[in-house]
Structures are given as structure tokens and as C-alpha cells.
PDB file of C-alpha atoms in Angstrom:
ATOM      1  CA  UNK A   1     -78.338  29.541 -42.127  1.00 50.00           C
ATOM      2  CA  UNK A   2     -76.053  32.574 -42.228  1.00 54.00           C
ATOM      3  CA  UNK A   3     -77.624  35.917 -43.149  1.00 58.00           C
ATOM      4  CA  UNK A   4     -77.308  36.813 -46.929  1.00 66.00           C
ATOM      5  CA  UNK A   5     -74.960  39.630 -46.985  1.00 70.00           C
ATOM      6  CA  UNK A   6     -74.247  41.646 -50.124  1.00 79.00           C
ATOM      7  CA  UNK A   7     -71.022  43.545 -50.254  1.00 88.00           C
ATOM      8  CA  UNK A   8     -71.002  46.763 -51.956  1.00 86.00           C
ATOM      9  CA  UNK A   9     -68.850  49.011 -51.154  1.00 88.00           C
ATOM     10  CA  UNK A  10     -65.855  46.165 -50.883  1.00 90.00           C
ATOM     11  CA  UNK A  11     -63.771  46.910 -47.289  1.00 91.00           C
ATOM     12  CA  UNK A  12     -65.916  44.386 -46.082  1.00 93.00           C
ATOM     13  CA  UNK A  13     -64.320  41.856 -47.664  1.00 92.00           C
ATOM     14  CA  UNK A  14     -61.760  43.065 -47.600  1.00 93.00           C
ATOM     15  CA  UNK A  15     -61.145  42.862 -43.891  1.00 96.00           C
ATOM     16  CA  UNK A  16     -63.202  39.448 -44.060  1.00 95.00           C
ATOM     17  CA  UNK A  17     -59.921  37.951 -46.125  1.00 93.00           C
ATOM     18  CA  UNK A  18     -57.507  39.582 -43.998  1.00 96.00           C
ATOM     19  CA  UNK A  19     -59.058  37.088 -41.137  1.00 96.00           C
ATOM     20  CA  UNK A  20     -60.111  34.124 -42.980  1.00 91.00           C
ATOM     21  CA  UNK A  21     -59.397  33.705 -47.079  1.00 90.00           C
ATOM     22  CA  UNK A  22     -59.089  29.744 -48.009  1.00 85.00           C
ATOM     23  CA  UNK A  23     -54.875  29.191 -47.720  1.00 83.00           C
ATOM     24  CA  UNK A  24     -53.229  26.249 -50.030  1.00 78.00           C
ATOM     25  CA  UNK A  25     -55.501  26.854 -53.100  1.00 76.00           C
ATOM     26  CA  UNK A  26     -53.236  28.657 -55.398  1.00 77.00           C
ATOM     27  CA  UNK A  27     -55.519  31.894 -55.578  1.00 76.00           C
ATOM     28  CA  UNK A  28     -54.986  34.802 -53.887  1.00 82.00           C
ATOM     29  CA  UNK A  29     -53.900  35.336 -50.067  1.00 87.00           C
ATOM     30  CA  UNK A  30     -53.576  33.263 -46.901  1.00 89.00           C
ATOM     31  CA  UNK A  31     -55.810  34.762 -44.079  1.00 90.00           C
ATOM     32  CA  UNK A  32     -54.064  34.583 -40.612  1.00 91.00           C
ATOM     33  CA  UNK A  33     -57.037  31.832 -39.560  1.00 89.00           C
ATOM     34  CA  UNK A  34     -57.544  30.436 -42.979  1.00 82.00           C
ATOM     35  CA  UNK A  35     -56.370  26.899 -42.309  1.00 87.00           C
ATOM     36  CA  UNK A  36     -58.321  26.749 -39.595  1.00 91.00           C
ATOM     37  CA  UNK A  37     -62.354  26.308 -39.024  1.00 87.00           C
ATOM     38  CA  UNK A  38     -62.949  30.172 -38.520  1.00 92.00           C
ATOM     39  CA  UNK A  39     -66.024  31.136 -39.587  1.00 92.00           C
ATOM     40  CA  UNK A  40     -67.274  34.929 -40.584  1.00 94.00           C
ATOM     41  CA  UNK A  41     -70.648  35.986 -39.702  1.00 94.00           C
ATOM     42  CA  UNK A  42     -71.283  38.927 -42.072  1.00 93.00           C
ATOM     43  CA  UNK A  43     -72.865  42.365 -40.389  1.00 94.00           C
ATOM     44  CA  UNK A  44     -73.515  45.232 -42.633  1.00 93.00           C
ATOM     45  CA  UNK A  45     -74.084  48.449 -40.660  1.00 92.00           C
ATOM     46  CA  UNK A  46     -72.824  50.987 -43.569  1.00 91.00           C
ATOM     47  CA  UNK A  47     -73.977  51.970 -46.752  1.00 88.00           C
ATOM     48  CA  UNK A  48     -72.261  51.571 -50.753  1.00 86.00           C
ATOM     49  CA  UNK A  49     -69.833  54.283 -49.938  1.00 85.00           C
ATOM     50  CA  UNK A  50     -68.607  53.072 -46.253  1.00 86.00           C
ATOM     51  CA  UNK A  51     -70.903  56.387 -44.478  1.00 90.00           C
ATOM     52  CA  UNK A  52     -73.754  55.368 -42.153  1.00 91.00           C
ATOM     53  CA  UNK A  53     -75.183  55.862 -38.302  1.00 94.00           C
ATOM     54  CA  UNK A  54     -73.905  55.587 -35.089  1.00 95.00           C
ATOM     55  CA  UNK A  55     -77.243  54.038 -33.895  1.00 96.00           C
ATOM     56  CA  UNK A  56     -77.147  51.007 -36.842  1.00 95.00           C
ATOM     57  CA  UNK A  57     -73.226  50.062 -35.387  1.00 97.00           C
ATOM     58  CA  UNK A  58     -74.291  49.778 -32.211  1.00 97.00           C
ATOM     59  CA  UNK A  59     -77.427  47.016 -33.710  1.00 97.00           C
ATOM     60  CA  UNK A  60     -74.493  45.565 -35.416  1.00 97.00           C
ATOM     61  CA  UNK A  61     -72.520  44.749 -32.393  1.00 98.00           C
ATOM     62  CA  UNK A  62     -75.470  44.277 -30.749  1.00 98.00           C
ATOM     63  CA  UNK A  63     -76.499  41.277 -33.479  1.00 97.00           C
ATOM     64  CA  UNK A  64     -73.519  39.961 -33.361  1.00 97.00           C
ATOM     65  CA  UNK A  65     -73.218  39.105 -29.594  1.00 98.00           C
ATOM     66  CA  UNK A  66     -76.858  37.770 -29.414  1.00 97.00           C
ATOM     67  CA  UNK A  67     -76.079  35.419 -32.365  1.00 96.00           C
ATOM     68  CA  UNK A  68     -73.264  34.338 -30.205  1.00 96.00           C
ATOM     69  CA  UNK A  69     -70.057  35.852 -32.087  1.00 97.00           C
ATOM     70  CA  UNK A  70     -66.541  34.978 -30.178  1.00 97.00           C
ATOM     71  CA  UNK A  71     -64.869  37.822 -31.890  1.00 98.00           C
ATOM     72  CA  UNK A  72     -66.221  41.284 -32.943  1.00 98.00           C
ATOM     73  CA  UNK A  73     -63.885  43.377 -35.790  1.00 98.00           C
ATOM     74  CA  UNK A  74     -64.793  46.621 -35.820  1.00 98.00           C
ATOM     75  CA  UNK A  75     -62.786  48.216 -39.186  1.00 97.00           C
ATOM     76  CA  UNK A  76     -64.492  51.578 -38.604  1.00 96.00           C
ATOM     77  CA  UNK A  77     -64.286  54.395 -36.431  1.00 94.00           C
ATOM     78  CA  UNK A  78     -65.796  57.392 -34.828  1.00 91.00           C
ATOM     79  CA  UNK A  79     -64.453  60.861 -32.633  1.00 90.00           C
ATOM     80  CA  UNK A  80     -67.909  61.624 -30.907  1.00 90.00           C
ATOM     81  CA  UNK A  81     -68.087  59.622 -27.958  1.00 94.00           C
ATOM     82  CA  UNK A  82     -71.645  57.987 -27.272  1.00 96.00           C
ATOM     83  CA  UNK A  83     -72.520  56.298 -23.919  1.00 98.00           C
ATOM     84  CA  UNK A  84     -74.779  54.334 -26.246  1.00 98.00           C
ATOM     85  CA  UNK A  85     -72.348  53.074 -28.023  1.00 98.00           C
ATOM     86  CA  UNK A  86     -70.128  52.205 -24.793  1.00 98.00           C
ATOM     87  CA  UNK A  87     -73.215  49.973 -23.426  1.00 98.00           C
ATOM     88  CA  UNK A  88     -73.685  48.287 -26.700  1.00 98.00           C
ATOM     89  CA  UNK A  89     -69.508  47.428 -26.599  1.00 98.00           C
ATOM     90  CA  UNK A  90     -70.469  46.283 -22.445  1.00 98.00           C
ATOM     91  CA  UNK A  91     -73.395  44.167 -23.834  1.00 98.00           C
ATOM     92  CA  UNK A  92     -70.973  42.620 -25.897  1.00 98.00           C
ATOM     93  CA  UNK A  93     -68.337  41.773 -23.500  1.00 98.00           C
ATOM     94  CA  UNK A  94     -71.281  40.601 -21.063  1.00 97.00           C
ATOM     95  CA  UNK A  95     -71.521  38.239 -24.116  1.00 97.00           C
ATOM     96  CA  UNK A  96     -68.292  37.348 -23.488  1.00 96.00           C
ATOM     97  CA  UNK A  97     -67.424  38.739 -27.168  1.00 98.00           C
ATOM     98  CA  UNK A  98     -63.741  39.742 -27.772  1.00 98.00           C
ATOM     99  CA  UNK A  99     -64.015  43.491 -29.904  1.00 98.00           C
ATOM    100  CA  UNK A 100     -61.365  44.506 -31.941  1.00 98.00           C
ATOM    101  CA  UNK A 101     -61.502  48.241 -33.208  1.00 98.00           C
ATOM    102  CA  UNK A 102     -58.984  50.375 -34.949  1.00 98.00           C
ATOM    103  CA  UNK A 103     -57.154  53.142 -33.616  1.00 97.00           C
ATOM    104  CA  UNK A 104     -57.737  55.213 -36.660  1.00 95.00           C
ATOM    105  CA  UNK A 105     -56.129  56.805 -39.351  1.00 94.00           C
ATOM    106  CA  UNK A 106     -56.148  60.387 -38.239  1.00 92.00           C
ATOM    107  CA  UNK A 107     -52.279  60.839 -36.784  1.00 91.00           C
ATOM    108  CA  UNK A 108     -50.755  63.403 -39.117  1.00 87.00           C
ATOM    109  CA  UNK A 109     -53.921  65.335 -38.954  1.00 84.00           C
ATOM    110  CA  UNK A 110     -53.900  65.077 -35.468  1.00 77.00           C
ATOM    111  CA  UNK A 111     -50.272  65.979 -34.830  1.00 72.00           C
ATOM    112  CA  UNK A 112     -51.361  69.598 -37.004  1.00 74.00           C
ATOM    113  CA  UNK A 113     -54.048  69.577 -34.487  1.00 71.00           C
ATOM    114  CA  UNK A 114     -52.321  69.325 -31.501  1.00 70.00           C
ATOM    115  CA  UNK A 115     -49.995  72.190 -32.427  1.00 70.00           C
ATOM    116  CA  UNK A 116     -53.555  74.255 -31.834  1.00 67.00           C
ATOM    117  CA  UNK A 117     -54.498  72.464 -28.636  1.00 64.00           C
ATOM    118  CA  UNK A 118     -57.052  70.118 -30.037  1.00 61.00           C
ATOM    119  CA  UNK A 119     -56.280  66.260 -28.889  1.00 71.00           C
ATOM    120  CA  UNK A 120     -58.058  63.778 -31.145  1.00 76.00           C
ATOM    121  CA  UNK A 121     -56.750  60.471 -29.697  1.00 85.00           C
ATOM    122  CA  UNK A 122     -57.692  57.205 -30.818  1.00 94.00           C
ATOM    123  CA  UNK A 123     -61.297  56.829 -32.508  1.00 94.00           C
ATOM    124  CA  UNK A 124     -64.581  55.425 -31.088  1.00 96.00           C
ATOM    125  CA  UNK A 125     -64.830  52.463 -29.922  1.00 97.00           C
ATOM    126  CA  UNK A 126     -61.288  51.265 -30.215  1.00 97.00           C
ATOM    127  CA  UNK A 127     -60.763  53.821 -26.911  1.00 96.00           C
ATOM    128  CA  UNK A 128     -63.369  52.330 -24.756  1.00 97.00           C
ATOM    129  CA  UNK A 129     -62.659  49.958 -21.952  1.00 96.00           C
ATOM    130  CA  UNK A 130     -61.976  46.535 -23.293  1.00 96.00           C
ATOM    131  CA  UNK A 131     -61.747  47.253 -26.666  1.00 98.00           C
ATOM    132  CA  UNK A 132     -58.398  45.828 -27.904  1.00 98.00           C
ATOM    133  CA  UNK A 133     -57.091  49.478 -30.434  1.00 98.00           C
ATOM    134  CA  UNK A 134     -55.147  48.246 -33.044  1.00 98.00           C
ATOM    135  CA  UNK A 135     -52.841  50.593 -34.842  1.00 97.00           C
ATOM    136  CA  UNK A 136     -50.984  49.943 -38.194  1.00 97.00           C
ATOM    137  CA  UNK A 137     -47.145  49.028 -38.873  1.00 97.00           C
ATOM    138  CA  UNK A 138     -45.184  49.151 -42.015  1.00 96.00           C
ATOM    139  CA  UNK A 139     -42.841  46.084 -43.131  1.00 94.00           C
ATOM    140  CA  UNK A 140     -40.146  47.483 -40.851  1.00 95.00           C
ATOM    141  CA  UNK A 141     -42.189  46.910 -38.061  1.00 93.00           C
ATOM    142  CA  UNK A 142     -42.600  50.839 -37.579  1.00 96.00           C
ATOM    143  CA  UNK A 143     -45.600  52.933 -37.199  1.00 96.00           C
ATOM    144  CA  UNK A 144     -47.347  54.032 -40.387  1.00 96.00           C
ATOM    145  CA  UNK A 145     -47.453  57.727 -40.188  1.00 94.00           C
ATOM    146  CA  UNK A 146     -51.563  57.755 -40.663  1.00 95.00           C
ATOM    147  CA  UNK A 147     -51.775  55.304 -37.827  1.00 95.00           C
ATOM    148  CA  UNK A 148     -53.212  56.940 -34.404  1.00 94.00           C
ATOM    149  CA  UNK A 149     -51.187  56.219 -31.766  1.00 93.00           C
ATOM    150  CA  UNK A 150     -50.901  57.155 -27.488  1.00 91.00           C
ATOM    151  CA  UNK A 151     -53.013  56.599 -24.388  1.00 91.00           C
ATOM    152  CA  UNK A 152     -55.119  53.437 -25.208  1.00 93.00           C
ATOM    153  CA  UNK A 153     -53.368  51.737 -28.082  1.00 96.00           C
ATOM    154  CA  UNK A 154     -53.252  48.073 -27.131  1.00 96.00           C
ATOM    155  CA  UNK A 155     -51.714  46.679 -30.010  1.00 96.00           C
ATOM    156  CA  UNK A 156     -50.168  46.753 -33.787  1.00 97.00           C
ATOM    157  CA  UNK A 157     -50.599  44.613 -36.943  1.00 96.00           C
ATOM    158  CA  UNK A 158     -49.090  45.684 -40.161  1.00 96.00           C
ATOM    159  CA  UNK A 159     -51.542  47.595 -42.018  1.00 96.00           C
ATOM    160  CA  UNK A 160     -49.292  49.173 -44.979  1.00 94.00           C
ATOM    161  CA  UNK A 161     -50.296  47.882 -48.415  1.00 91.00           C
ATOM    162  CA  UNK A 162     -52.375  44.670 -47.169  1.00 92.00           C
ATOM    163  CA  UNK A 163     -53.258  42.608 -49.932  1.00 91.00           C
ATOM    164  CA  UNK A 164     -57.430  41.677 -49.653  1.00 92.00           C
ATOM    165  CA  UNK A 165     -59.687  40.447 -51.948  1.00 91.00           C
ATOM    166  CA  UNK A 166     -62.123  42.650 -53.396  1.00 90.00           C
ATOM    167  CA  UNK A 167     -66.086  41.626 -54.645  1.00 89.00           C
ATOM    168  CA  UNK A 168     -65.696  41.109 -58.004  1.00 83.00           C
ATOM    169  CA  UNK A 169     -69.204  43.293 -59.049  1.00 80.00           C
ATOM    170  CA  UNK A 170     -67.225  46.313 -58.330  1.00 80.00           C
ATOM    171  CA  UNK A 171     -63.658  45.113 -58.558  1.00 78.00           C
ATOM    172  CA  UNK A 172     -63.702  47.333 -62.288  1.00 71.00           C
ATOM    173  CA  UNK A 173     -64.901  50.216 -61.056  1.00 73.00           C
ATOM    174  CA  UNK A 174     -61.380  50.175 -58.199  1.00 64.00           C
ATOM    175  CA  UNK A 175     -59.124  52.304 -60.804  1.00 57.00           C
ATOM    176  CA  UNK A 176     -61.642  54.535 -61.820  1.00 55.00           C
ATOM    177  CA  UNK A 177     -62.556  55.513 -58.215  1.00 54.00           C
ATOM    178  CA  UNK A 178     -58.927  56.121 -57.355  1.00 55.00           C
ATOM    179  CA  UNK A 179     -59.342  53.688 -54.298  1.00 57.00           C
ATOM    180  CA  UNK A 180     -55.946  51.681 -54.837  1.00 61.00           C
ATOM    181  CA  UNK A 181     -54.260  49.380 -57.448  1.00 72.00           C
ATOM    182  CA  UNK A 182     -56.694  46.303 -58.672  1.00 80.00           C
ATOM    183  CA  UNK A 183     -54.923  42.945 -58.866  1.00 84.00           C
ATOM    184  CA  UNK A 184     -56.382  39.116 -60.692  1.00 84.00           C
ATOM    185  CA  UNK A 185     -59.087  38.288 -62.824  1.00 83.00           C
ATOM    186  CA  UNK A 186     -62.324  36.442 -63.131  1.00 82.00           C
ATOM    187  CA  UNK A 187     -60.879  32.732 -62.844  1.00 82.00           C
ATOM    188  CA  UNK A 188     -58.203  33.524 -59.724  1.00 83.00           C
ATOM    189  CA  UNK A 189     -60.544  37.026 -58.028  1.00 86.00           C
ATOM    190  CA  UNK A 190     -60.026  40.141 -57.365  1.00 89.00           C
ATOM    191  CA  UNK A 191     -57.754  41.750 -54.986  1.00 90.00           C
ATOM    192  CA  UNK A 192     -56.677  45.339 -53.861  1.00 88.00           C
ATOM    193  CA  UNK A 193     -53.987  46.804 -51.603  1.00 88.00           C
ATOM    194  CA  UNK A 194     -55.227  48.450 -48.659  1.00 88.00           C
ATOM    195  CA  UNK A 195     -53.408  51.232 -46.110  1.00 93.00           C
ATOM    196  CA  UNK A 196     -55.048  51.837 -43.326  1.00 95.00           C
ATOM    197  CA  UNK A 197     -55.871  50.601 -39.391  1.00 97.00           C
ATOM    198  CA  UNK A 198     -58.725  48.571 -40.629  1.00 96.00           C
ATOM    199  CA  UNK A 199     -56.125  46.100 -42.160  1.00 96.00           C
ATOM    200  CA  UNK A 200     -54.414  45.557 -39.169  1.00 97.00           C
ATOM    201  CA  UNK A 201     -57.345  45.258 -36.807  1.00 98.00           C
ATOM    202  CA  UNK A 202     -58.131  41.978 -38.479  1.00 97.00           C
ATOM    203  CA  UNK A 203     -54.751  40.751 -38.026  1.00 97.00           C
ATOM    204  CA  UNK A 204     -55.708  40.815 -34.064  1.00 97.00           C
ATOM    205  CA  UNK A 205     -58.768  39.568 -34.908  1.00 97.00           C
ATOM    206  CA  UNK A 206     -58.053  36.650 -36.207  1.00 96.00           C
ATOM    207  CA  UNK A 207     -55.752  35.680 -33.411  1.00 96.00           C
ATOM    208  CA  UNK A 208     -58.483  36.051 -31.181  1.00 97.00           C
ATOM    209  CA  UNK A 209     -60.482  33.403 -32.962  1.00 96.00           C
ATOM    210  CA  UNK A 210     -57.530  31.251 -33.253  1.00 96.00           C
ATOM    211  CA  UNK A 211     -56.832  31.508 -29.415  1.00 96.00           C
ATOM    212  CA  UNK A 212     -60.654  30.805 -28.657  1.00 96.00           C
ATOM    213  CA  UNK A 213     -59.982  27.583 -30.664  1.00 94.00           C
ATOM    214  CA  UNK A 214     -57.414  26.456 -29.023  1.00 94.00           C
ATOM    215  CA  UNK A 215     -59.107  27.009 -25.634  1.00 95.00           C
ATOM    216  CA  UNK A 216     -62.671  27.025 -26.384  1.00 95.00           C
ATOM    217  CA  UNK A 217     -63.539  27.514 -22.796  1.00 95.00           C
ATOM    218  CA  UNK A 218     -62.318  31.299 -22.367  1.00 96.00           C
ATOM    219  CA  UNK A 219     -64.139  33.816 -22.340  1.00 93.00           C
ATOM    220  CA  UNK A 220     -63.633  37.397 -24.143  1.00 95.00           C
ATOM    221  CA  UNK A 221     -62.139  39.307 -21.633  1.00 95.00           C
ATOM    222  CA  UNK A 222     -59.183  36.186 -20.889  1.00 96.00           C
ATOM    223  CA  UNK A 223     -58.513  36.528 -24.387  1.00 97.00           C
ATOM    224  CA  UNK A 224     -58.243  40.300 -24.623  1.00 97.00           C
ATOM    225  CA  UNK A 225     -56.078  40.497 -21.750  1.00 95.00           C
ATOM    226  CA  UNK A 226     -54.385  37.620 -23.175  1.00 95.00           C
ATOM    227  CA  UNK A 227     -53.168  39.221 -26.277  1.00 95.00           C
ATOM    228  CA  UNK A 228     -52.519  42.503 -24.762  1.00 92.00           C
ATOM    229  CA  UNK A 229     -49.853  41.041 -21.919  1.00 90.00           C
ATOM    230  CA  UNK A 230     -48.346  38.472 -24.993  1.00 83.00           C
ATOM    231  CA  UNK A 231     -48.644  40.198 -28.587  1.00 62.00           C
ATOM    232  CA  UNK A 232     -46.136  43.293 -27.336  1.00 58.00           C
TER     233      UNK A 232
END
């Protein structure tokens, strides 16, 4: 049985729809794999406000290769770099898990940076080896100015005002918190507009799982060099 997974804090599932919400229902969004048998094995490793550790990522991604994941999305990001959190990313691959990070959200802070000789880059662990970074594009196919960019960025995915659904517990308390416009109701859910590379990592993500099912057989690393010599 799948672990029972309570989302609090909502980005979650958020990204989880991005990948995989039911298509042809009449509610809602399509997710890129959602006619498809994709299935989401839930891993909390942050708390009701999105903060957390280092250490309980790293037993996320950890989990999730030992319970034999195909594809790991990894909507969250770090600028300390941990060799701890590099071997739990190798475990992974050893797993033959395809990770998918994003690049971050840092690049007009980082451009004001730069100016004063400080180089942020892309964000933990979408910079390690292997990781596919995914950075964000608006609808004209053009950087978003937030998305981190340069040395290591693999691939983009629109991630400008992505439409997600949002747990309904806390779907009320959206406006109040100032975390983006709220969209349906009870009988059709809730859904919110997101900005940011965590919406288009699952883009990638869910091509990944859709290239796994049509060749079941490769492994992660095929299918992360796949995408990144094909989804230019």
C-alpha cells in the first residue's frame, strides 16, 4: 500500500498535478502523464511552511530509490553544497532513478550579486552530476527572469503561471497568505497559479516517466541523457 501522505503546505500537490492530474474528466488540468498509468509515490521531507533539513531530503531520495522509484522530482533547492547530499543523488542513480531538480529561482538576485563578485549558479542538487536542472520559460518560450540559468542547465519547461491543484484543507487560507490567485470550488477542486522552477521541473519529469513506459527496459541514466540530447 502507498504511504499515507498528508499535504500541508500545498506545492506538493501542486507539482504532483503538474505530472499526473486525471485528463478527460471535465475538472481541472491535464497532467503531461495523466492519460497514462503514471503513478506518484508521495515523499514528504519539509514541513507546513515548505522549510526543513538537508539531512531529511537526502532520506527522501534515499526512500524513494529503495522503494524502487523510476523518476525522482526534486521541486526544491539548496546553495550549500553537501557531499552527503551528492552520494544520496549517486545512490539514486545506482538505483537507476532518473532525478529531476530545479535550477532555482534566484536569477535577478543573482545578476545584483554578480555585479559584487559573488556567483550563485544553479541550486543544490539540480547542479550535481546527473541531475537533469530544469529552468522555467514563459509562453513565448523565453526565460522567466527569476529562472537561474548558465553552466549546468540541462533543460526548460514553462514555469510562468502553471495552473496546479491545490489541497482543498488549505485552499481558503491561499488569498489570505498572499501565495497566488485561488481558482474552483468544492465539487470541481481547488487550483492555484504557480511561478516558479518547481513548475517546470515536473514538466521534465513527467516525460521521464512517460519515456520509461515506453521502454521499460532503460535505465535512469539512458533516459537522462536521452532527454538532454532530444528536448533542446
Amino acid at each position: 500500500n502507498p504511504p499515507q501522505t498528508t499535504d500541508d503546505e500545498g506545492h506538493g500537490t501542486q507539482v504532483a498535478g503538474v505530472i499526473a492530474a486525471n485528463t478527460d474528466d471535465g475538472l481541472g488540468i491535464d497532467g503531461v502523464s495523466g492519460k497514462y498509468n503514471v503513478n506518484i509515490l508521495p515523499v514528504k521531507a519539509l514541513d507546513d511552511i515548505g522549510d526543513g533539513y538537508l539531512s531529511d531530503v537526502i532520506k527522501g531520495i534515499e526512500y524513494a530509490a529503495d522503494q524502487g522509484a523510476d523518476v525522482i522530482n526534486l521541486s526544491l533547492g539548496f546553495y550549500t553544497y553537501s557531499v552527503f547530499l551528492e552520494k544520496a543523488v549517486q545512490y539514486a542513480q545506482k538505483k537507476g532513478c532518473v532525478l529531476v531538480a530545479a535550477a532555482g529561482n534566484e536569477a535577478e538576485e543573482a545578476e545584483v550579486l554578480e555585479e559584487e563578485g559573488i556567483n550563485l549558479g544553479l541550486a543544490f542538487p539540480a547542479s550535481l552530476d546527473g541531475v537533469l536542472a530544469v529552468g522555467a520559460t514563459k509562453k513565448d518560450n523565453k526565460r522567466a527572469s527569476f529562472s537561474n540559468y548558465g553552466n549546468g542547465l540541462d533543460l526548460v519547461a514553462p514555469g510562468l503561471f502553471i495552473m496546479a491543484p491545490f489541497p482543498e484543507k488549505i485552499a481558503k487560507t491561499a488569498n489570505e497568505e498572499d501565495i497566488g490567485e485561488l481558482y474552483g470550488n468544492t465539487q470541481s477542486g481547488y487550483y492555484l497559479k504557480m511561478s516558479g522552477t518547481s513548475g517546470a521541473a515536473p514538466h521534465v519529469s513527467a516525460a521521464a516517466a512517460l519515456y520509461k513506459l515506453k521502454n521499460p527496459s532503460a535505465k535512469g541514466m539512458e533516459i537522462t541523457n536521452h532527454l538532454r540530447n532530444t528536448l533542446r
